[in-house]
Structures are given as structure tokens and as C-alpha cells.
Tab-separated table of C-alpha atoms in Angstrom:
chain	number	residue	atom	x	y	z
A	1392	UNK	CA	16.085	14.978	-14.243
A	1393	UNK	CA	14.776	11.495	-14.957
A	1394	UNK	CA	11.634	9.925	-13.506
A	1395	UNK	CA	11.419	6.138	-13.849
A	1396	UNK	CA	7.864	4.791	-13.855
A	1397	UNK	CA	7.662	1.127	-12.827
A	1398	UNK	CA	4.547	-0.928	-13.592
A	1399	UNK	CA	4.142	-4.618	-12.702
A	1400	UNK	CA	1.866	-6.535	-15.066
A	1401	UNK	CA	0.339	-9.945	-15.511
A	1402	UNK	CA	-2.150	-10.594	-18.334
A	1403	UNK	CA	-3.919	-7.232	-18.382
A	1404	UNK	CA	-3.078	-5.903	-21.829
A	1405	UNK	CA	-5.953	-3.433	-22.218
A	1406	UNK	CA	-5.476	-1.959	-18.750
A	1407	UNK	CA	-1.739	-1.713	-19.242
A	1408	UNK	CA	-2.148	0.120	-22.555
A	1409	UNK	CA	-4.513	2.601	-20.880
A	1410	UNK	CA	-2.010	3.190	-18.060
A	1411	UNK	CA	0.871	3.688	-20.488
A	1412	UNK	CA	-1.065	6.182	-22.576
A	1413	UNK	CA	-1.862	8.205	-19.463
A	1414	UNK	CA	1.874	8.252	-18.663
A	1415	UNK	CA	2.632	9.481	-22.188
A	1416	UNK	CA	0.161	12.348	-21.631
A	1417	UNK	CA	1.747	13.533	-18.370
A	1418	UNK	CA	2.813	17.149	-18.113
A	1419	UNK	CA	6.408	17.428	-16.956
A	1420	UNK	CA	9.102	20.056	-16.397
A	1421	UNK	CA	11.152	20.977	-19.455
A	1422	UNK	CA	14.243	19.214	-18.099
A	1423	UNK	CA	12.384	15.999	-17.179
A	1424	UNK	CA	12.733	12.673	-18.981
A	1425	UNK	CA	10.239	9.902	-18.248
A	1426	UNK	CA	11.551	6.342	-18.412
A	1427	UNK	CA	8.777	3.723	-18.366
A	1428	UNK	CA	9.590	0.194	-17.188
A	1429	UNK	CA	7.025	-2.605	-17.379
A	1430	UNK	CA	7.886	-5.734	-15.421
A	1431	UNK	CA	5.855	-8.438	-17.125
A	1432	UNK	CA	5.255	-11.597	-15.113
A	1433	UNK	CA	5.078	-14.022	-18.057
A	1434	UNK	CA	1.851	-12.688	-19.581
A	1435	UNK	CA	0.368	-14.657	-22.489
A	1436	UNK	CA	-2.032	-11.974	-23.765
A	1437	UNK	CA	0.387	-9.781	-25.705
A	1438	UNK	CA	0.954	-7.332	-22.850
A	1439	UNK	CA	4.718	-7.216	-23.287
A	1440	UNK	CA	4.526	-6.582	-27.020
A	1441	UNK	CA	1.895	-3.849	-26.562
A	1442	UNK	CA	4.066	-2.120	-23.952
A	1443	UNK	CA	7.093	-2.202	-26.251
A	1444	UNK	CA	5.005	-0.749	-29.084
A	1445	UNK	CA	4.231	2.188	-26.778
A	1446	UNK	CA	7.910	2.782	-26.035
A	1447	UNK	CA	8.220	1.099	-22.637
A	1448	UNK	CA	11.195	-0.961	-21.570
A	1449	UNK	CA	9.862	-4.427	-20.773
A	1450	UNK	CA	11.525	-6.728	-18.275
A	1451	UNK	CA	10.175	-10.155	-19.191
A	1452	UNK	CA	10.038	-12.569	-16.263
A	1453	UNK	CA	10.011	-16.314	-16.782
A	1454	UNK	CA	7.024	-16.844	-14.494
A	1455	UNK	CA	4.589	-14.919	-12.322
A	1456	UNK	CA	6.940	-13.760	-9.574
A	1457	UNK	CA	4.367	-11.671	-7.728
A	1458	UNK	CA	3.997	-7.958	-7.121
A	1459	UNK	CA	6.893	-7.434	-4.699
A	1460	UNK	CA	9.535	-9.115	-6.836
A	1461	UNK	CA	8.243	-7.325	-9.933
A	1462	UNK	CA	8.516	-3.939	-8.228
A	1463	UNK	CA	12.006	-4.757	-6.980
A	1464	UNK	CA	13.148	-5.769	-10.453
A	1465	UNK	CA	11.821	-2.521	-11.897
A	1466	UNK	CA	13.361	-0.387	-9.146
A	1467	UNK	CA	16.747	-2.085	-9.675
A	1468	UNK	CA	16.575	-1.291	-13.400
A	1469	UNK	CA	15.454	2.320	-12.904
A	1470	UNK	CA	17.971	4.993	-13.860
A	1471	UNK	CA	16.029	7.991	-12.553
A	1472	UNK	CA	16.587	9.953	-9.372
A	1473	UNK	CA	12.835	9.609	-8.875
A	1474	UNK	CA	10.874	6.347	-9.134
A	1475	UNK	CA	7.106	6.274	-9.597
A	1476	UNK	CA	5.350	3.021	-8.758
A	1477	UNK	CA	2.073	2.647	-10.632
A	1478	UNK	CA	-0.393	-0.228	-10.841
A	1479	UNK	CA	-1.412	-1.424	-14.292
A	1480	UNK	CA	-5.093	-0.645	-13.586
A	1481	UNK	CA	-4.461	3.073	-12.988
A	1482	UNK	CA	-4.838	6.145	-15.170
A	1483	UNK	CA	-2.960	9.259	-14.074
A	1484	UNK	CA	-4.261	12.799	-14.425
A	1485	UNK	CA	-2.138	14.951	-16.731
A	1486	UNK	CA	-0.749	17.038	-13.857
A	1487	UNK	CA	-0.115	14.074	-11.519
A	1488	UNK	CA	3.662	14.130	-11.906
A	1489	UNK	CA	3.987	17.916	-11.709
A	1490	UNK	CA	1.941	17.998	-8.499
A	1491	UNK	CA	3.997	15.303	-6.792
A	1492	UNK	CA	7.326	16.750	-7.860
A	1493	UNK	CA	6.204	20.071	-6.399
A	1494	UNK	CA	5.162	18.352	-3.163
A	1495	UNK	CA	8.553	16.654	-2.878
A	1496	UNK	CA	10.253	20.003	-3.453
A	1497	UNK	CA	9.297	20.971	0.098
A	1498	UNK	CA	10.872	17.806	1.523
A	1499	UNK	CA	9.956	14.201	2.152
A	1500	UNK	CA	10.981	10.780	0.897
A	1501	UNK	CA	7.888	10.125	-1.212
A	1502	UNK	CA	4.667	11.771	-2.333
A	1503	UNK	CA	1.322	10.038	-2.846
A	1504	UNK	CA	-1.753	11.565	-4.421
A	1505	UNK	CA	-5.482	11.004	-4.178
A	1506	UNK	CA	-6.793	7.876	-5.877
A	1507	UNK	CA	-10.368	8.035	-7.173
A	1508	UNK	CA	-12.641	5.241	-8.337
A	1509	UNK	CA	-12.218	4.866	-12.089
A	1510	UNK	CA	-15.905	4.209	-12.790
A	1511	UNK	CA	-17.260	6.855	-10.352
A	1512	UNK	CA	-14.758	9.665	-10.083
A	1513	UNK	CA	-16.688	11.394	-7.341
A	1514	UNK	CA	-15.727	8.571	-4.971
A	1515	UNK	CA	-12.489	7.905	-3.135
A	1516	UNK	CA	-10.480	4.795	-3.876
A	1517	UNK	CA	-7.812	5.824	-1.385
A	1518	UNK	CA	-6.525	9.054	0.148
A	1519	UNK	CA	-3.308	7.404	1.252
A	1520	UNK	CA	-2.927	4.337	3.447
A	1521	UNK	CA	-3.015	3.947	7.209
A	1522	UNK	CA	-2.227	1.066	9.561
A	1523	UNK	CA	-3.745	0.593	13.002
A	1524	UNK	CA	-1.918	-0.665	16.084
A	1525	UNK	CA	-3.393	-4.116	15.464
A	1526	UNK	CA	-1.605	-4.479	12.139
A	1527	UNK	CA	-4.660	-4.040	9.874
A	1528	UNK	CA	-4.631	-1.436	7.102
A	1529	UNK	CA	-7.215	0.780	5.424
A	1530	UNK	CA	-7.062	2.757	2.207
A	1531	UNK	CA	-8.236	5.979	3.786
A	1532	UNK	CA	-11.710	6.973	2.651
A	1533	UNK	CA	-12.205	3.962	0.394
A	1534	UNK	CA	-15.720	4.043	-1.074
A	1535	UNK	CA	-16.582	7.437	0.416
A	1536	UNK	CA	-17.739	10.464	-1.541
A	1537	UNK	CA	-14.871	12.835	-2.234
A	1538	UNK	CA	-14.999	15.845	0.049
A	1539	UNK	CA	-13.099	18.258	2.298
A	1540	UNK	CA	-11.880	15.455	4.590
A	1541	UNK	CA	-9.549	14.365	1.771
A	1542	UNK	CA	-8.356	17.760	0.528
A	1543	UNK	CA	-5.630	18.604	3.047
A	1544	UNK	CA	-1.974	17.977	2.318
A	1545	UNK	CA	-0.484	16.045	5.229
A	1546	UNK	CA	2.536	14.030	6.256
A	1547	UNK	CA	2.409	10.246	6.145
A	1548	UNK	CA	4.647	7.209	6.534
A	1549	UNK	CA	2.520	4.911	4.368
A	1550	UNK	CA	3.002	5.039	0.585
A	1551	UNK	CA	0.470	3.210	-1.573
A	1552	UNK	CA	1.837	1.191	-4.462
A	1553	UNK	CA	-1.270	2.178	-6.448
A	1554	UNK	CA	0.481	5.366	-7.595
A	1555	UNK	CA	3.293	7.026	-5.601
A	1556	UNK	CA	6.428	8.983	-6.482
A	1557	UNK	CA	9.596	8.169	-4.502
A	1558	UNK	CA	13.071	9.533	-4.346
A	1559	UNK	CA	15.330	6.709	-5.562
A	1560	UNK	CA	17.345	7.136	-2.357
A	1561	UNK	CA	14.288	5.957	-0.389
A	1562	UNK	CA	14.889	2.406	-1.605
A	1563	UNK	CA	18.644	2.691	-1.167
A	1564	UNK	CA	18.068	3.423	2.522
A	1565	UNK	CA	14.878	1.492	3.342
A	1566	UNK	CA	15.402	-1.446	0.995
A	1567	UNK	CA	12.970	-2.861	-1.524
A	1568	UNK	CA	9.677	-4.655	-1.093
A	1569	UNK	CA	9.482	-7.728	1.130
A	1570	UNK	CA	9.454	-10.577	-1.381
A	1571	UNK	CA	7.778	-12.975	1.048
A	1572	UNK	CA	4.638	-10.888	0.352
A	1573	UNK	CA	3.633	-12.239	-3.070
A	1574	UNK	CA	0.711	-9.807	-3.302
A	1575	UNK	CA	-1.325	-7.674	-0.869
A	1576	UNK	CA	0.114	-5.576	1.977
A	1577	UNK	CA	3.524	-5.337	0.303
A	1578	UNK	CA	3.242	-1.536	0.317
A	1579	UNK	CA	1.909	-1.542	3.887
A	1580	UNK	CA	4.979	-3.485	5.027
A	1581	UNK	CA	7.187	-0.950	3.268
A	1582	UNK	CA	5.327	1.842	5.046
A	1583	UNK	CA	5.776	0.234	8.449
A	1584	UNK	CA	9.488	0.018	7.695
A	1585	UNK	CA	9.514	3.696	6.713
A	1586	UNK	CA	7.731	4.607	9.949
A	1587	UNK	CA	10.270	2.724	12.069
A	1588	UNK	CA	13.085	4.542	10.260
A	1589	UNK	CA	11.403	7.957	10.470
A	1590	UNK	CA	11.245	8.276	6.662
A	1591	UNK	CA	8.271	10.559	6.227
A	1592	UNK	CA	6.421	11.337	3.006
A	1593	UNK	CA	3.547	13.586	1.980
A	1594	UNK	CA	-0.027	13.093	0.794
A	1595	UNK	CA	-0.846	15.596	-1.956
A	1596	UNK	CA	-4.582	15.561	-2.799
A	1597	UNK	CA	-4.196	17.675	-5.941
A	1598	UNK	CA	-2.353	14.795	-7.668
A	1599	UNK	CA	-5.114	12.508	-8.881
A	1600	UNK	CA	-5.122	8.982	-10.196
A	1601	UNK	CA	-8.067	6.845	-11.269
A	1602	UNK	CA	-8.000	3.236	-10.101
A	1603	UNK	CA	-10.130	0.336	-11.279
A	1604	UNK	CA	-9.061	-1.943	-8.417
A	1605	UNK	CA	-9.522	-5.677	-7.760
A	1606	UNK	CA	-8.970	-6.581	-11.406
A	1607	UNK	CA	-5.907	-8.835	-11.448
A	1608	UNK	CA	-6.838	-10.133	-7.988
A	1609	UNK	CA	-10.536	-10.700	-7.391
A	1610	UNK	CA	-11.856	-9.014	-4.250
A	1611	UNK	CA	-12.590	-11.541	-1.492
A	1612	UNK	CA	-11.216	-14.427	-3.505
A	1613	UNK	CA	-9.934	-17.345	-1.467
A	1614	UNK	CA	-6.364	-16.572	-2.509
A	1615	UNK	CA	-6.696	-12.918	-1.481
A	1616	UNK	CA	-7.986	-13.884	1.970
A	1617	UNK	CA	-5.216	-16.425	2.434
A	1618	UNK	CA	-2.495	-13.944	1.470
A	1619	UNK	CA	-3.971	-11.104	3.510
A	1620	UNK	CA	-4.274	-13.292	6.598
A	1621	UNK	CA	-0.721	-14.604	6.368
A	1622	UNK	CA	0.772	-11.211	5.589
A	1623	UNK	CA	-0.889	-9.510	8.544
A	1624	UNK	CA	0.737	-12.095	10.815
A	1625	UNK	CA	4.113	-11.779	9.075
A	1626	UNK	CA	3.905	-7.991	9.411
A	1627	UNK	CA	3.665	-8.389	13.180
A	1628	UNK	CA	6.505	-10.915	13.193
A	1629	UNK	CA	8.839	-8.675	11.237
A	1630	UNK	CA	8.152	-5.319	12.878
A	1631	UNK	CA	6.734	-5.739	16.389
A	1632	UNK	CA	9.355	-6.459	19.050
A	1633	UNK	CA	8.118	-8.255	22.159
A	1634	UNK	CA	7.383	-4.999	23.982
A	1635	UNK	CA	5.090	-3.813	21.171
A	1636	UNK	CA	3.338	-7.178	20.983
A	1637	UNK	CA	2.580	-6.835	24.685
A	1638	UNK	CA	1.722	-3.124	24.529
A	1639	UNK	CA	-0.633	-3.622	21.580
A	1640	UNK	CA	-1.926	-7.082	22.497
A	1641	UNK	CA	-5.531	-5.920	22.780
A	1642	UNK	CA	-5.715	-4.114	19.384
A	1643	UNK	CA	-3.804	-6.970	17.712
A	1644	UNK	CA	-6.339	-9.500	18.995
A	1645	UNK	CA	-9.234	-7.243	17.961
A	1646	UNK	CA	-7.890	-6.638	14.456
A	1647	UNK	CA	-7.103	-10.270	13.712
A	1648	UNK	CA	-10.298	-11.734	15.170
A	1649	UNK	CA	-12.430	-9.221	13.285
A	1650	UNK	CA	-10.596	-10.046	10.063
A	1651	UNK	CA	-11.307	-13.707	10.685
A	1652	UNK	CA	-14.993	-12.967	11.321
A	1653	UNK	CA	-15.222	-10.987	8.069
A	1654	UNK	CA	-13.568	-13.809	6.149
A	1655	UNK	CA	-15.913	-16.432	7.572
A	1656	UNK	CA	-18.963	-14.236	6.889
A	1657	UNK	CA	-17.960	-14.107	3.213
A	1658	UNK	CA	-17.584	-17.852	2.939
A	1659	UNK	CA	-13.778	-17.763	3.155
A	1660	UNK	CA	-13.260	-19.479	6.485
A	1661	UNK	CA	-11.089	-22.229	4.983
A	1662	UNK	CA	-8.861	-19.656	3.263
A	1663	UNK	CA	-8.529	-17.729	6.523
A	1664	UNK	CA	-7.434	-20.881	8.388
A	1665	UNK	CA	-4.908	-21.691	5.658
A	1666	UNK	CA	-3.590	-18.144	5.904
A	1667	UNK	CA	-3.201	-18.528	9.658
A	1668	UNK	CA	-1.126	-21.673	9.116
A	1669	UNK	CA	0.986	-19.871	6.503
A	1670	UNK	CA	1.596	-16.961	8.854
A	1671	UNK	CA	2.479	-19.138	11.835
A	1672	UNK	CA	4.760	-21.285	9.668
A	1673	UNK	CA	6.593	-18.208	8.426
A	1674	UNK	CA	6.771	-16.464	11.828
A	1675	UNK	CA	10.212	-17.697	12.865
A	1676	UNK	CA	11.839	-16.845	9.543
A	1677	UNK	CA	10.338	-13.374	9.492
A	1678	UNK	CA	11.269	-12.851	13.129
A	1679	UNK	CA	14.928	-13.068	12.131
A	1680	UNK	CA	14.445	-9.856	10.155
A	1681	UNK	CA	13.239	-8.166	13.342
A	1682	UNK	CA	16.422	-9.143	15.182
A	1683	UNK	CA	18.451	-7.231	12.590
A	1684	UNK	CA	16.547	-3.978	13.043
A	1685	UNK	CA	15.326	-4.061	16.635
A	1686	UNK	CA	18.541	-2.548	17.937
A	1687	UNK	CA	18.161	0.678	15.985
A	1688	UNK	CA	17.832	3.535	18.436
A	1689	UNK	CA	14.237	4.590	18.844
A	1690	UNK	CA	12.850	2.505	15.976
A	1691	UNK	CA	10.138	0.766	18.008
A	1692	UNK	CA	9.180	4.038	19.690
A	1693	UNK	CA	8.920	5.774	16.301
A	1694	UNK	CA	6.832	2.906	14.963
A	1695	UNK	CA	4.464	2.969	17.944
A	1696	UNK	CA	3.896	6.716	17.565
A	1697	UNK	CA	3.336	6.385	13.812
A	1698	UNK	CA	0.796	3.571	14.280
A	1699	UNK	CA	-1.067	5.527	16.955
A	1700	UNK	CA	-1.188	8.579	14.684
A	1701	UNK	CA	-2.340	6.508	11.694
A	1702	UNK	CA	-5.049	4.860	13.774
A	1703	UNK	CA	-6.182	8.319	14.817
A	1704	UNK	CA	-6.450	9.278	11.141
A	1705	UNK	CA	-8.589	6.194	10.459
A	1706	UNK	CA	-10.881	7.108	13.347
A	1707	UNK	CA	-11.120	10.747	12.227
A	1708	UNK	CA	-12.270	9.836	8.727
A	1709	UNK	CA	-14.598	7.081	9.947
A	1710	UNK	CA	-16.280	9.548	12.296
A	1711	UNK	CA	-16.587	12.201	9.608
A	1712	UNK	CA	-17.909	9.953	6.830
A	1713	UNK	CA	-19.707	7.104	8.610
A	1714	UNK	CA	-18.439	3.979	10.310
A	1715	UNK	CA	-17.596	0.710	8.586
A	1716	UNK	CA	-18.584	-2.232	10.736
A	1717	UNK	CA	-15.009	-3.484	10.978
A	1718	UNK	CA	-13.586	-0.210	12.322
A	1719	UNK	CA	-16.513	0.458	14.620
A	1720	UNK	CA	-16.019	-2.896	16.300
A	1721	UNK	CA	-12.248	-2.546	16.255
A	1722	UNK	CA	-12.472	0.657	18.283
A	1723	UNK	CA	-14.898	-0.949	20.710
A	1724	UNK	CA	-12.675	-3.976	21.232
A	1725	UNK	CA	-9.237	-2.379	20.985
A	1726	UNK	CA	-9.752	0.283	23.637
A	1727	UNK	CA	-10.814	-0.109	27.267
A	1728	UNK	CA	-14.323	1.325	27.843
A	1729	UNK	CA	-12.975	4.535	29.419
A	1730	UNK	CA	-10.851	5.222	26.334
A	1731	UNK	CA	-13.194	3.956	23.647
A	1732	UNK	CA	-12.933	6.144	20.566
A	1733	UNK	CA	-16.144	5.059	18.890
């Protein structure tokens, strides 16, 4: 059995070395070989050389091609029947691989573990991802104290690219990452595609990773806001047929207007507007992808059910751990008063 670990990288030598050393320390079954592939997006800080010194195969790109294209290049080069996608700012616990292989042994297309904050390991970075009906995503539990709400194994359609183990056949059936998403929401788009196809995975809380987060991309930078805004719109274009746009019109409006309000409140109004233009400009092209998949029997119905279930998971954790302003207002705006979940 071979597990191929794919890591995209751009100018983060020290973080990459830390991630690679944690991979070297992984416990694994006796018959397991770990193949490590670093896709280096033209780093100039010695990242590629450091990775090679630690035994990784390095795919050197001629320029910064973005996260999605880097992942796709690594997946294409992977020889294993399992593919682990890991960010370069992650350290894996020694039993991470064993736990996820065990979880996949009971079925599922992928297995994702619990991600904890690297600097405060009592706090959640993400207990899996979830997407609401309005097309906005949340890393479940982000910033919350770790606790029983995050300790139950459960099924999910939304793999996080922070650290997730896939069967290689997942990508053969679902396809790779959407390369129009340079960075941010690329894993969310993949999860929406998995939900529409009924390709379920599992969240295994015993598999732990430690994530620094917002290192390569600065949190609330203008570029992040622009990409996030455009990609939320393109997500709707690619995956919501007309009947879902109408059915979920209210939550879509709530999610996107609240995102705009958050962006403006953080001084990123111009970036938000630019992102809107990018999303609208790319709508028609992305809509062509929808026309190729819309005819699949039951795909939109499966997607609607998965989004409703994921939104319910967001609400459950928000209620249990305290409301973020965004999700509190989303629930108030997305649901008629008689159905309001907040």
C-alpha cells in the first residue's frame, strides 16, 4: 500500500520543513510506503532544495500557479492508492495516518481529521468544513475551545485541503480541483461537487493536525477578500441550477450581503467590489460547467439535502459554543420569522 502526500508550497521554507518532518514521523502499517510530493510554485527561498534534502519529490513550477493547480499537479504525479493533501503550514500528529486509514476501512471516499490551532492546541482550527445554502463556508468550530461538540465521528461531504486523506479513485471520479479558483474555497468547491455526486467521506476527530493558518495568505488582505468574493459567486454559477437559485434565493442574498458588510467593516470595500466584478465576469464561463452536470439524475436534489444538513451542523455548533455575528445574522435573514433558527 502506498500513500502519496501532496503539499503545495510557495516561499515558506521553515514551515515546509516542519511539515515534512512531521510526515517522516508518522506511524504507518508495516506494508505502507509514504511517497511525499512537494509542488513548489517557483519559490526563491530554498524551499525546493530543503524538501529534496528531506527525501521529497519536488515538482518545480515555473511560476506561482496557485493552490488548485499545484494540488492537481501533485495528484496527477501520485502513485499511491491513497492521496493525502496537506498544507505546508501543518504538522501532523504521529498517529494521524493510522487513524484516517482506519476510518476509511469502514467505507467512504475520504477521511478528514480534527485541525487544532498550532499556537494554542486547546483551540479548534477546524473540525471539518461546512457550506450553508447561501454558498458561504465555515471551518466548523474555528476559534472555539476544543470540547465534546467536536469529538464525534460523523459523515461529511466537505473535505478540507488543510489535511485530508482521499482514495485516489475519488479524483478519478470527481475530477481535480477547479483551477479557476487560484486560492481560497478550492476545497469547498470540491466538496460541493462531492455532495452533488453523493461521494460521502468521514470526519475522524482522533486524527489530529496542528495548523498555523493565514501564513502564505494574510487574513483579511485585499487579495483574500477579492478571491473569496469572486469564488463564492463562481461556486453558485457552477453548482446551483436555476431551481436552486430560486429555492435558496433568500439565504444566497443573506450570505453574500453579510460577506460584503464584513468586508467593508474591515476596510476592504474596494476589494469586495472588485471581487464582485470578477465573479460576474466569470459567471457565464462557469455556468457552462453546470450545463454538463445538471442532467445527472438527482444531483441537484442531493446537493440541496447536503447543504441543508451542513447548514444544520453550522447552527448546531454555533448554538453550543456561542454565536458569531455573521452566522447569527445569517440565520435571522435567511429564514422567515416562523422558521428562524437563531
